[in-house]
Tab-separated table of C-alpha atoms in Angstrom:
chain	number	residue	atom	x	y	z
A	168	UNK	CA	-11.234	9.763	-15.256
A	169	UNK	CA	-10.356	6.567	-17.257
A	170	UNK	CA	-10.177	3.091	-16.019
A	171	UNK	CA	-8.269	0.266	-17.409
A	172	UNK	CA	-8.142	-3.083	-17.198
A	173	UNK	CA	-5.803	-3.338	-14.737
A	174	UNK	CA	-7.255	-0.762	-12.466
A	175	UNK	CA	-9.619	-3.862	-11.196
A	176	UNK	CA	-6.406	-6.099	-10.990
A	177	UNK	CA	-7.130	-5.204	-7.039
A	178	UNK	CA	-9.690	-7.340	-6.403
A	179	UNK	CA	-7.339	-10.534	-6.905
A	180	UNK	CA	-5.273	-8.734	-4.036
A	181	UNK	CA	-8.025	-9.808	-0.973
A	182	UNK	CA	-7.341	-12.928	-1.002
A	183	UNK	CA	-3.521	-13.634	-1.673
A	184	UNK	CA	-1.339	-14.758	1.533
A	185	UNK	CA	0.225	-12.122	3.165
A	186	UNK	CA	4.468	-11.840	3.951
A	187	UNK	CA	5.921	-11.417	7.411
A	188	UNK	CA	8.849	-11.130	8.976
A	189	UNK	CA	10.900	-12.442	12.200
A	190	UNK	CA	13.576	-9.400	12.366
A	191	UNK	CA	13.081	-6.824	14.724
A	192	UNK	CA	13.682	-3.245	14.821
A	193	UNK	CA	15.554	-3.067	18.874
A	194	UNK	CA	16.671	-0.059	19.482
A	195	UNK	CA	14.827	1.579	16.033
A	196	UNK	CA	13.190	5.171	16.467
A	197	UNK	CA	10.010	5.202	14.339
A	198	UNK	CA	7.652	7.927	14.029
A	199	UNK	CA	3.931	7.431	13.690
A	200	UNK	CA	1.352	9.751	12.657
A	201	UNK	CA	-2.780	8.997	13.766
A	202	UNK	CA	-1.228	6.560	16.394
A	203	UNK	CA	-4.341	6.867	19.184
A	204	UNK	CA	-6.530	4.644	16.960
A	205	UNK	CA	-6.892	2.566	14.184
A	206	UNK	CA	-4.280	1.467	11.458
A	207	UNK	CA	-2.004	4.080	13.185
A	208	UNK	CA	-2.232	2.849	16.776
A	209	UNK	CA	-2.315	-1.035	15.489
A	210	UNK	CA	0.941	-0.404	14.213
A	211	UNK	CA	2.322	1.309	17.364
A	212	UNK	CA	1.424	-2.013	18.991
A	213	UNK	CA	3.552	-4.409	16.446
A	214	UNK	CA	6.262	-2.066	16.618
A	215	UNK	CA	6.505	-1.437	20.731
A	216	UNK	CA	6.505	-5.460	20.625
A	217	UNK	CA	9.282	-5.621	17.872
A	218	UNK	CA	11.270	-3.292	20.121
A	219	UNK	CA	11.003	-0.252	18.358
A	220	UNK	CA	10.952	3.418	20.339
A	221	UNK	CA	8.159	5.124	19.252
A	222	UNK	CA	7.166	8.994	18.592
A	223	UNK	CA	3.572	9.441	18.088
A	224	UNK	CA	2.538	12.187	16.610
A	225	UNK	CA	-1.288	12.859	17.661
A	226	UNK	CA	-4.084	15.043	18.077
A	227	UNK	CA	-5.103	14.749	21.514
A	228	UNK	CA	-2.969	14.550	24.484
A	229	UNK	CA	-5.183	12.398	26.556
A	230	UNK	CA	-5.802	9.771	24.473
A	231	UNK	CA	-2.336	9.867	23.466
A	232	UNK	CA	-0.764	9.100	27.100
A	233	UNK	CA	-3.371	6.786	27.530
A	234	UNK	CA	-1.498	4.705	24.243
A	235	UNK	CA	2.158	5.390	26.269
A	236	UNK	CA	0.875	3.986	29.106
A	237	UNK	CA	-0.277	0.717	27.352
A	238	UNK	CA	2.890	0.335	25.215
A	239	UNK	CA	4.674	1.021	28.310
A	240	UNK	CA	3.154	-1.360	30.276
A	241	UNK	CA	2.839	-3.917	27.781
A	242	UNK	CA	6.499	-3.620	26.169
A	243	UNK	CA	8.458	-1.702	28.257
A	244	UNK	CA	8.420	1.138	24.913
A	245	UNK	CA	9.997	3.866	24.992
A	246	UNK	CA	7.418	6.370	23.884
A	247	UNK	CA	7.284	10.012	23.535
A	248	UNK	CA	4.504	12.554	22.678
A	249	UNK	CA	4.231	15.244	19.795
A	250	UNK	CA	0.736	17.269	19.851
A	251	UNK	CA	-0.047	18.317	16.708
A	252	UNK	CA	-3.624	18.677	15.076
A	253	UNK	CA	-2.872	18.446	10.877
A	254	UNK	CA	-6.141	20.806	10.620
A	255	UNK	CA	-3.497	23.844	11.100
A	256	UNK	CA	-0.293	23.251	9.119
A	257	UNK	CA	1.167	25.716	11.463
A	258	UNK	CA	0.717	22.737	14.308
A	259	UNK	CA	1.937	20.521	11.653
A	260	UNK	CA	5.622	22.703	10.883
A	261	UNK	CA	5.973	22.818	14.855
A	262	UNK	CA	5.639	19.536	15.239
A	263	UNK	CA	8.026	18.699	12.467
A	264	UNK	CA	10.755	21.173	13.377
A	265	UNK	CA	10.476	19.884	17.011
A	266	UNK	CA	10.927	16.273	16.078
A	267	UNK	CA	13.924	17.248	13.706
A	268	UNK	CA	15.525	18.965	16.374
A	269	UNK	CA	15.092	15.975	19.253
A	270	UNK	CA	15.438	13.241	17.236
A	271	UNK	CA	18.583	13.440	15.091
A	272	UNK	CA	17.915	9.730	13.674
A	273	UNK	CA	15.062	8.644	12.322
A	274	UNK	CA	14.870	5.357	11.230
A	275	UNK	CA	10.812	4.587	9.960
A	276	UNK	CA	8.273	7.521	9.583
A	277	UNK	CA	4.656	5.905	9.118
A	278	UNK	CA	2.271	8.912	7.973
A	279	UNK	CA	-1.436	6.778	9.293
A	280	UNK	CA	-3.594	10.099	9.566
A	281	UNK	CA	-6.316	10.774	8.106
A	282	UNK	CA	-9.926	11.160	7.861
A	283	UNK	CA	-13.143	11.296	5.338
A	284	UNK	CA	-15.668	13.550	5.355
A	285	UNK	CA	-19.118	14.028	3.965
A	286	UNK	CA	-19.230	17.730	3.813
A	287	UNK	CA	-16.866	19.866	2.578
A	288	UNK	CA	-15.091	22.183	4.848
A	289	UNK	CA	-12.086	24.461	4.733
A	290	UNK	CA	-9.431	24.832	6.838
A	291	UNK	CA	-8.096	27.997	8.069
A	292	UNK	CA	-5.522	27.505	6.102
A	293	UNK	CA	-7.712	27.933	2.951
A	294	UNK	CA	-7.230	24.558	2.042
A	295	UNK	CA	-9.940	21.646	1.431
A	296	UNK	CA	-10.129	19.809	5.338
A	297	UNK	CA	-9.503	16.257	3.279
A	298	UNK	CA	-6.795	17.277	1.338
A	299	UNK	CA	-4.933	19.076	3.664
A	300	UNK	CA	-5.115	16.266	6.750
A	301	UNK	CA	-4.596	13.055	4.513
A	302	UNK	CA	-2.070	14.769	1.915
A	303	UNK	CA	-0.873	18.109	2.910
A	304	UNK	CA	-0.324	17.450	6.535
A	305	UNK	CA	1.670	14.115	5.896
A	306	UNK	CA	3.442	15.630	2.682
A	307	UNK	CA	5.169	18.658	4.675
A	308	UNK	CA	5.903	16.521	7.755
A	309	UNK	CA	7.690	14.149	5.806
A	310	UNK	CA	9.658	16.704	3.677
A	311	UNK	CA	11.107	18.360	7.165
A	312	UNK	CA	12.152	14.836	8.495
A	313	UNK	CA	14.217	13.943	5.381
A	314	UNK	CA	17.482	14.748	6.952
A	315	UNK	CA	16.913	12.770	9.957
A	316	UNK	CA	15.691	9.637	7.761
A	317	UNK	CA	19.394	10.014	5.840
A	318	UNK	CA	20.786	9.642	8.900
A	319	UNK	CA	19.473	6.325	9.390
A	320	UNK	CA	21.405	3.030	8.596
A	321	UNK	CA	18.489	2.567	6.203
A	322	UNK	CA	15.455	4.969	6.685
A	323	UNK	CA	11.575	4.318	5.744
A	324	UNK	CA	8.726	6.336	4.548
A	325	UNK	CA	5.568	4.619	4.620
A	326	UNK	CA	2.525	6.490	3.382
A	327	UNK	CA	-0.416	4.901	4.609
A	328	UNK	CA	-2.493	5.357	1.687
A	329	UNK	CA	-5.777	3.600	-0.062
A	330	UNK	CA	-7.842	1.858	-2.318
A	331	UNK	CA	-10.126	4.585	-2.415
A	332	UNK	CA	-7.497	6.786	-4.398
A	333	UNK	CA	-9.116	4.865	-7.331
A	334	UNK	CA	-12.699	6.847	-6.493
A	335	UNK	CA	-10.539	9.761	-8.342
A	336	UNK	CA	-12.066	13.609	-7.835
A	337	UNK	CA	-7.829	15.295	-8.338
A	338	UNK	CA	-8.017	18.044	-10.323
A	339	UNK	CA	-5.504	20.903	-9.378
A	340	UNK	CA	-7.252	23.553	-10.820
A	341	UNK	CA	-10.359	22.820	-8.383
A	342	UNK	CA	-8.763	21.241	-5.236
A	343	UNK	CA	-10.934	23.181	-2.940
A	344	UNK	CA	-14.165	22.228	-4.527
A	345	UNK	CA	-15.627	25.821	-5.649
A	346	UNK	CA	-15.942	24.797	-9.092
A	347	UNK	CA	-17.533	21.334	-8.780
A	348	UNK	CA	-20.118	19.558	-6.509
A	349	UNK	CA	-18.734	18.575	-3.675
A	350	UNK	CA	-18.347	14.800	-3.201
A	351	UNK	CA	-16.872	13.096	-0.049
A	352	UNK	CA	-15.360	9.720	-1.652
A	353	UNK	CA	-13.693	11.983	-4.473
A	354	UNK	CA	-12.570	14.441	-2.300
A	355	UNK	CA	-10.862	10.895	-0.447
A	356	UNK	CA	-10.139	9.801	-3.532
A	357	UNK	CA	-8.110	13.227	-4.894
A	358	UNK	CA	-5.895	13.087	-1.708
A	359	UNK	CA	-5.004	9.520	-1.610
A	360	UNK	CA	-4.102	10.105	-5.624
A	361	UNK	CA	-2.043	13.135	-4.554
A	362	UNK	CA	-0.268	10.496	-1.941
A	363	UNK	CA	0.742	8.332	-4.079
A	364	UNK	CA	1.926	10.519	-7.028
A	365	UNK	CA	4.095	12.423	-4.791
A	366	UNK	CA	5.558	8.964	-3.030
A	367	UNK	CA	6.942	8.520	-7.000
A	368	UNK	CA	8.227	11.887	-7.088
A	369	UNK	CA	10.162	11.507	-3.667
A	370	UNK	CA	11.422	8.035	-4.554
A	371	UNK	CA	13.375	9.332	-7.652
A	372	UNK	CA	14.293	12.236	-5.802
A	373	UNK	CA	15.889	9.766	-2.917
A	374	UNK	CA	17.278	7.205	-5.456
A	375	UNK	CA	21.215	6.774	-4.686
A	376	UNK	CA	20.361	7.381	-0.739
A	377	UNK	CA	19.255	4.562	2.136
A	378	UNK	CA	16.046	6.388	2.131
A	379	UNK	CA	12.834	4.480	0.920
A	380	UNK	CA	9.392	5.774	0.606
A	381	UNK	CA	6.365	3.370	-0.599
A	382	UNK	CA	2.726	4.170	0.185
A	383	UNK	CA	0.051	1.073	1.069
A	384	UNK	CA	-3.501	0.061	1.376
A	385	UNK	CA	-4.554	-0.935	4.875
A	386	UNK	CA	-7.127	-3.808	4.203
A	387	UNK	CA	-10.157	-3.566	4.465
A	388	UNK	CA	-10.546	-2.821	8.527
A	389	UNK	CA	-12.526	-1.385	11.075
A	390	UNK	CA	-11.389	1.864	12.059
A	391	UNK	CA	-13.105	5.151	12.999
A	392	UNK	CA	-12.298	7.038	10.415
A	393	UNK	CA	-15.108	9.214	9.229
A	394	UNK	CA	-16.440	9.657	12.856
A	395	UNK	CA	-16.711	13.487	12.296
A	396	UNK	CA	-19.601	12.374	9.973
A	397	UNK	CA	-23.173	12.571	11.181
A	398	UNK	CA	-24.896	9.870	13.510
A	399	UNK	CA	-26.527	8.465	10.012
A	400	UNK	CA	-23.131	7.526	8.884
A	401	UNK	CA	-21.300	5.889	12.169
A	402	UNK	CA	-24.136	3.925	12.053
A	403	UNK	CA	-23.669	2.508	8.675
A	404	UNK	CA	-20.284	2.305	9.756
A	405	UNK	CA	-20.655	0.485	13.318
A	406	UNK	CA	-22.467	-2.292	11.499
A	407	UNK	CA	-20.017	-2.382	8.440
A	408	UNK	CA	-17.306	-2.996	11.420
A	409	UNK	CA	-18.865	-5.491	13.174
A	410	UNK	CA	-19.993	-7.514	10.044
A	411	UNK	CA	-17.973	-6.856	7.200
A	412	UNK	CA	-14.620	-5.709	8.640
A	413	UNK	CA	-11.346	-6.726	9.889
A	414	UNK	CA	-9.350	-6.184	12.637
A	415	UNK	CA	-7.082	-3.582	12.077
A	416	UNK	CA	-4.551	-6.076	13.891
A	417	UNK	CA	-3.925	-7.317	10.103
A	418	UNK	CA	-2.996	-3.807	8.918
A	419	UNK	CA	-0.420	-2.947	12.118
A	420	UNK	CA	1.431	-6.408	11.038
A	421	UNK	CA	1.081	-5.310	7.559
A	422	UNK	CA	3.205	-1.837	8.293
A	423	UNK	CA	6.110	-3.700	10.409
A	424	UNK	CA	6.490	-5.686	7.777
A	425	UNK	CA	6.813	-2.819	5.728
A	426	UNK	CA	9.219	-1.090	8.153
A	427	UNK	CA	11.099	-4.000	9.046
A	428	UNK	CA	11.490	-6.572	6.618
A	429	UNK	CA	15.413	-6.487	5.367
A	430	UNK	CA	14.062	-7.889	1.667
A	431	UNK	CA	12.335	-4.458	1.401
A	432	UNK	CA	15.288	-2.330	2.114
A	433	UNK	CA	15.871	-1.655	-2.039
A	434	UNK	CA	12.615	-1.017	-2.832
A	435	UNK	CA	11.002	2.591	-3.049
A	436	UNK	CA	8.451	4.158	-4.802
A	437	UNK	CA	5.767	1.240	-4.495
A	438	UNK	CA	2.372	0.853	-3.502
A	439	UNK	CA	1.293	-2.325	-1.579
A	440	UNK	CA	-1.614	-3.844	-0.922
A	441	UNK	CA	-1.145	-4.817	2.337
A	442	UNK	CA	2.145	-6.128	1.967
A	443	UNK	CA	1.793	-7.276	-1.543
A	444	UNK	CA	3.535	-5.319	-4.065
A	445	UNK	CA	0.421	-4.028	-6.257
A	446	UNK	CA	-0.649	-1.771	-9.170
A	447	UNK	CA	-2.382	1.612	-8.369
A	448	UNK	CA	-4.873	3.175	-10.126
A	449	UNK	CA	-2.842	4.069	-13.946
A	450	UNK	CA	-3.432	7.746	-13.279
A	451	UNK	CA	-1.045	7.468	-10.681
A	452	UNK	CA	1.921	6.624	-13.026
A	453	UNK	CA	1.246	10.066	-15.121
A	454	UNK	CA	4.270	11.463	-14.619
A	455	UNK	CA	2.980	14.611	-15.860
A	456	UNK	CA	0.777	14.836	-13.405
A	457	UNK	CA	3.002	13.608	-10.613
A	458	UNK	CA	5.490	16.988	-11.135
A	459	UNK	CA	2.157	19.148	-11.008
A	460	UNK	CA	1.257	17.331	-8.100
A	461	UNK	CA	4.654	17.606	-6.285
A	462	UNK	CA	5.167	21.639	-6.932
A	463	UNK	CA	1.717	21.867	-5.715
A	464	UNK	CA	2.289	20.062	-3.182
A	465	UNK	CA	5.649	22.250	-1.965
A	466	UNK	CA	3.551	25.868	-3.016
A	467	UNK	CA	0.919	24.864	-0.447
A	468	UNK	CA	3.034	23.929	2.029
A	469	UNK	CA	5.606	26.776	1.800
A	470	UNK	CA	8.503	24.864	0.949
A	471	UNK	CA	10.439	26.252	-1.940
A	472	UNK	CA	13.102	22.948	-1.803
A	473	UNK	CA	12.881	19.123	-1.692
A	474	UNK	CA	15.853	18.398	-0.407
């Protein structure tokens, strides 16, 4: 993979001020993925307080009432609970059709799942377990929610995506790994890239409708993602947190500003860092690759149409 230039323009992203915004999203129905921790359940937390009802979509059942009952008792949020675990894509489709079907407006769908893994393992769907939970999973959820986002006065799609999409490791022919040593920051870095390419795809395919889609770093934050990693690694990672990290406070504030802000409700097919409108990696504007990207995208997923 090449690297330009401006693929390091980044760094002068850490420390430039932040936007935010005072409107509020009352009465709003936003759906958020990887909501029982981390980015995902930071942003739960700024949205309950903006006055947003909430749909999280999570893994685990318990840890997921245990979020309703703080946003509830906190906000008075309206919050309901979709079980869905994106290692099956068959979970994934459920959950999808069932929130299409209950929801008939949706007005902000924030896809914050994700994990990183050291080893590689497939999924029993044949598919690479990084590629399918941080790309695959969010890619066909998204793509089954579309006609509920029309609906909305003015629907958003953010991708919560990362600076580690520049670590690259995409190469269709070899998504699973067979061909080449395994590598858990590429294999990261592949599905983030496949994020963001297919974010420009869906933009142009939503231009003319109320529909935006733009994909963003978090900041750097502590989170526990990569906790399915051995004890050597949550180590490492319990002392980068403490030390080195943020709160991930910075990224939920981040992603309402995202979702609410009325200056963003034109703009599509951008990545932000944080909320500052940024350049990804210059692989990710290969439009050649972004059309491979998106039909592989829909032939692993089973969808035959976008729209």
């Amino acid at each position: 993979m090449k690297y330009t230039k401006n693929d390091l323009a980044f760094m002068q992203q850490r420390g430039v001020k932040q936007h935010t915004t005072d409107a509020r999203l009352d009465g709003k129905l936003c759906v958020i993925t990887g909501a029982t921790s981390g980015v995902g359940l930071a942003a739960a937390r700024r949205l309950a307080q903006g006055g947003a009802k909430l749909v999280l979509v999570a893994r685990s059942q318990s840890k997921a009432d245990a979020v309703k009952k703080e946003l509830s008792d906190a906000y008075n949020t309206a919050t309901d609970i979709v079980i869905a675990d994106f290692m099956h894509l068959d979970e994934v489709r459920k959950a999808g059709e069932t929130i299409r079907d209950t929801y008939p407006v949706i007005d902000v769908l924030i896809n914050s799942a994700g994990l990183y893994s050291m080893r590689k393992k497939i999924t029993t769907d044949g598919n690479e377990m990084t590629f399918q939970v941080n790309h695959l999973a969010s890619f066909l959820l998204t793509m089954l929610l579309l006609n509920n986002l029309s609906k909305s006065e003015q629907g958003r799609i953010i991708q919560v995506n990362s600076e580690g999409h520049r670590f690259g490791g995409l190469e269709l022919d070899d998504l699973d790994w067979s061909i080449r040593l395994y590598m858990g920051l590429r294999a990261y870095g592949a599905s983030k890239m496949a994020q963001i390419l297919t974010v420009r795809t869906l933009a142009e395919l939503l231009d003319g409708t109320a529909v935006t889609v733009n994909a963003m770093h978090p900041g750097t934050v502590g989170t526990q993602i990569g906790s399915n990693n051995g004890l050597l690694y949550r180590g490492m990672m319990a002392i980068a947190r403490r030390f080195f990290m943020k709160s991930p406070t910075i990224s939920g504030d981040a992603l309402y500003y995202l979702a609410a802000a009325p200056e963003l409700s034109k703009t599509t097919g951008r990545y932000f860092f944080l909320t500052v409108d940024s350049a990804p990696m210059a692989t990710a504007l290969d439009d050649t690759l972004r059309q491979a990207v998106w039909q592989k995208s829909l032939d692993m997923t089973d969808l035959t149409q976008a729209l």
